[in-house]
């Protein structure tokens, strides 16, 4: 059996399991909200709603972990087969770290208190802003690369 067929079956099984867990979670929330007389899920007691969300959350963590592991194995396998690509990989990783560093240097954090009274620290807001700035930088680079490639293609024709 080909690996692509095996992966397809695994993805199908995880999708079905996710659908079942989501159905159970939504049904449980509806019952809890009816019992508690709540109009929104955030009004439910945390202890009761945690039991409904935990299985789907744990499945998401497992899927993310497996995806990270498969990605690392694929990358390392590619580097072992073609060691010359290591330099390009290191340059790309270095450029990524430079963009994140510049974004963090440009960001400013400030403590925020939400309407619910939750305090979000200065460090957290600084990292969020750094992520947004990094996204804008990467988006600008991507658009610029597409424009340059389009201009080069139109000039060469």
C-alpha positions in Angstrom: 0.0 0.0 0.0 1.4 3.4 -0.9 2.2 5.9 1.8 -0.2 8.5 0.2 -3.1 6.0 0.6 -2.2 5.3 4.3 -2.0 9.1 5.0 -5.4 9.6 3.3 -6.9 7.0 5.6 -5.3 8.5 8.7 -6.5 12.0 7.7 -10.0 10.6 7.1 -10.0 8.9 10.6 -8.8 12.0 12.3 -11.4 14.1 10.5 -14.2 11.7 11.5 -12.9 11.7 15.1 -12.8 15.5 15.1 -16.4 15.7 13.8 -17.7 13.3 16.4 -15.9 15.1 19.2 -17.2 18.5 17.9 -20.8 17.1 17.8 -20.5 15.8 21.3 -19.0 19.0 22.5 -21.7 21.2 20.9 -24.5 19.0 22.2 -23.0 19.1 25.7 -22.8 22.9 25.6 -26.4 23.1 24.5 -27.5 21.0 27.4 -25.3 22.9 29.9 -26.6 26.2 28.6 -30.2 25.1 29.0 -29.6 23.8 32.5 -27.7 27.0 33.6 -30.1 29.4 31.8 -27.1 30.9 30.0 -27.4 32.7 26.7 -23.6 32.5 25.8 -21.1 29.7 26.4 -18.7 32.1 28.2 -21.3 32.4 31.0 -21.0 28.6 31.8 -19.0 27.5 34.9 -15.4 26.6 33.9 -15.4 23.2 35.5 -18.4 22.0 33.6 -17.4 23.3 30.2 -13.7 22.1 30.5 -14.8 18.5 30.5 -16.5 19.0 27.1 -13.7 20.9 25.5 -10.8 18.8 26.7 -11.1 15.8 24.3 -11.2 18.1 21.2 -8.4 20.2 22.6 -6.2 17.1 23.3 -6.9 15.8 19.8 -5.7 19.2 18.4 -2.5 19.0 20.5 -1.8 15.5 19.2 -2.4 16.4 15.6 -0.1 19.5 15.9 2.5 17.4 17.6 2.4 14.7 14.8 2.5 17.4 12.1 5.6 19.0 13.7 7.3 15.6 14.0 6.5 14.7 10.4 7.7 18.1 9.2 11.0 17.8 11.1 11.6 14.3 9.8 10.9 15.5 6.2 13.2 18.4 6.6 16.0 16.4 8.1 15.6 13.7 5.5 15.8 16.3 2.7 18.9 17.8 4.3 20.6 14.3 4.6 19.8 13.5 0.9 21.0 16.9 -0.3 23.6 18.5 2.1 24.1 21.5 -0.3 20.6 22.7 0.6 21.7 23.1 4.2 23.2 26.5 3.4 20.0 27.7 1.8 18.0 26.4 4.8 20.3 28.2 7.3 20.1 31.5 5.3 16.2 31.2 5.3 16.1 30.5 9.0 18.5 33.4 9.7 16.4 35.8 7.6 13.3 34.7 9.5 15.0 35.3 12.9 16.2 38.7 11.7 12.7 39.7 10.7 11.3 38.5 14.1 14.1 40.4 15.9 13.4 43.6 14.0 9.7 43.2 14.6 10.3 42.7 18.3 12.6 45.8 18.4 9.9 47.9 16.7 7.1 46.7 18.9 5.9 48.4 22.1 4.0 46.6 24.8 1.7 48.0 27.4 -0.4 46.3 30.1 -4.0 45.9 29.1 -7.0 45.2 31.3 -9.9 43.6 29.4 -13.6 44.3 30.2 -13.7 41.0 32.1 -10.9 42.3 34.4 -8.2 40.0 32.9 -4.8 41.5 32.9 -2.7 41.1 29.8 1.0 41.7 30.5 3.3 44.1 28.7 5.4 41.3 27.4 2.4 39.5 25.9 1.2 42.6 24.1 4.7 43.3 22.8 4.9 39.8 21.3 1.5 40.1 19.7 2.5 43.4 18.2 5.8 41.9 17.0 3.9 39.1 15.3 1.7 41.5 13.5 4.7 43.6 12.4 6.5 40.4 11.2 3.3 39.4 9.3 3.3 42.8 7.5 7.0 42.5 6.6 6.6 39.0 5.3 3.5 40.0 3.3 5.3 43.0 1.8 8.3 40.8 0.8 5.9 38.2 -0.8 4.1 40.9 -2.8 7.4 42.5 -3.8 8.7 39.1 -4.9 5.6 38.5 -7.0 5.9 42.0 -8.6 9.6 41.5 -9.4 8.9 38.0 -10.9 6.1 39.4 -13.0 8.2 42.3 -14.2 11.1 40.0 -15.1 8.8 37.6 -16.9 7.2 40.4 -18.9 10.5 41.9 -19.8 12.0 38.6 -21.0 9.0 37.9 -23.3 
